[in-house]
């Protein structure tokens, strides 16, 4: 039986990945930080009763605490490690750049060193981000594995450090470490402080008469949005390949926040223009204007194909809220 260790298992991606691996017969170990209200940490897992599975285990740990990561690895003895833990909110990284760097950059170093000492043969997935590209893009408007990376946020800088560290450990120590450069991916389990779920939640509350306005930031920013379920399948495929590599995972199309608002409100029989207000506090100090990824390599090498479209993703999120 394969054993997998997932950091950040209580997040959106971690919960979907845990489900996927359990369904494939894995023994799954998840690292969670201690929280004064434990159910807040595992609510995404309890929803699908993952924690009642005898092949599922949770251990306390923190990316900034290397001994705790070593303890988790020693207990699990993993064949595969998926590092999904992070301070993952870009806007918040401007308010907490030091913590973001400790968790998202130094944390990768802690995990890779722990793995190098205790389980050097384990296959490792490192969660990277399309934010690493900044506003750089190729002449056709796409970002791909060969596109120049010039991050414009503390979050993206930290992620780029982790990305390069993973590549260095792969080449220097011969470890199997694949970087997944994932573009934005959402789901009903997305945090309420991320713009997709914020819009869906706000629109549904307006529909029910609970609130009458929704404050947002830059409506003209565009993103390449996919479903987290599809993207965790890509993570798994990367570790089943016979060679560690770097892969972009994206839908290949971009949509603006304004377009997302229009779609969500229209599906509820509303006009977003009647309810959206603009609050400057939601703008980033430096903004990414557009993100669109080319996942040709992922499709050709690993055979990945998404099951969701942008519209079916939005519909699922709306139905979950209703």
mmCIF file of N, CA and C in Angstrom, residues 5 7 10 12 24 39 41 55 66 124 127 171 177 185 227 279:
data_model
loop_
_atom_site.group_PDB
_atom_site.id
_atom_site.type_symbol
_atom_site.label_atom_id
_atom_site.label_comp_id
_atom_site.label_asym_id
_atom_site.label_seq_id
_atom_site.Cartn_x
_atom_site.Cartn_y
_atom_site.Cartn_z
ATOM 1 N N UNK A 5 2.165 11.655 2.272
ATOM 2 C CA UNK A 5 2.125 12.699 3.288
ATOM 3 C C UNK A 5 1.726 14.001 2.601
ATOM 4 N N UNK A 7 1.134 18.040 3.270
ATOM 5 C CA UNK A 7 1.127 19.239 4.099
ATOM 6 C C UNK A 7 0.033 20.153 3.562
ATOM 7 N N UNK A 10 -5.631 20.470 5.251
ATOM 8 C CA UNK A 10 -6.924 21.037 5.653
ATOM 9 C C UNK A 10 -7.414 22.112 4.692
ATOM 10 N N UNK A 12 -8.226 23.709 0.661
ATOM 11 C CA UNK A 12 -9.024 23.275 -0.486
ATOM 12 C C UNK A 12 -8.355 22.124 -1.242
ATOM 13 N N UNK A 24 -7.817 5.830 -4.364
ATOM 14 C CA UNK A 24 -6.856 5.023 -5.101
ATOM 15 C C UNK A 24 -6.165 4.000 -4.204
ATOM 16 N N UNK A 39 -12.015 21.988 15.024
ATOM 17 C CA UNK A 39 -12.916 21.726 13.910
ATOM 18 C C UNK A 39 -12.731 22.724 12.773
ATOM 19 N N UNK A 41 -9.940 23.579 11.661
ATOM 20 C CA UNK A 41 -8.827 23.075 10.872
ATOM 21 C C UNK A 41 -9.232 21.923 9.961
ATOM 22 N N UNK A 55 -7.416 4.426 6.955
ATOM 23 C CA UNK A 55 -6.182 4.700 6.223
ATOM 24 C C UNK A 55 -5.840 6.183 6.223
ATOM 25 N N UNK A 66 10.982 22.613 11.608
ATOM 26 C CA UNK A 66 11.538 21.436 10.941
ATOM 27 C C UNK A 66 11.435 20.150 11.765
ATOM 28 N N UNK A 124 8.363 13.793 -4.505
ATOM 29 C CA UNK A 124 7.851 15.006 -3.860
ATOM 30 C C UNK A 124 7.192 15.920 -4.891
ATOM 31 N N UNK A 127 4.086 22.603 -4.618
ATOM 32 C CA UNK A 127 3.036 23.470 -5.148
ATOM 33 C C UNK A 127 3.614 24.841 -5.456
ATOM 34 N N UNK A 171 18.417 18.470 -8.966
ATOM 35 C CA UNK A 171 19.654 18.313 -9.739
ATOM 36 C C UNK A 171 20.866 18.005 -8.869
ATOM 37 N N UNK A 177 11.621 15.448 -7.459
ATOM 38 C CA UNK A 177 10.809 16.590 -7.024
ATOM 39 C C UNK A 177 10.221 17.254 -8.262
ATOM 40 N N UNK A 185 -7.240 28.024 -9.235
ATOM 41 C CA UNK A 185 -8.194 26.912 -9.226
ATOM 42 C C UNK A 185 -9.098 27.050 -8.011
ATOM 43 N N UNK A 227 -10.924 24.088 -11.913
ATOM 44 C CA UNK A 227 -11.490 23.446 -10.721
ATOM 45 C C UNK A 227 -10.396 22.693 -9.968
ATOM 46 N N UNK A 279 -13.962 49.102 -3.569
ATOM 47 C CA UNK A 279 -13.261 49.560 -2.370
ATOM 48 C C UNK A 279 -11.760 49.481 -2.630
#
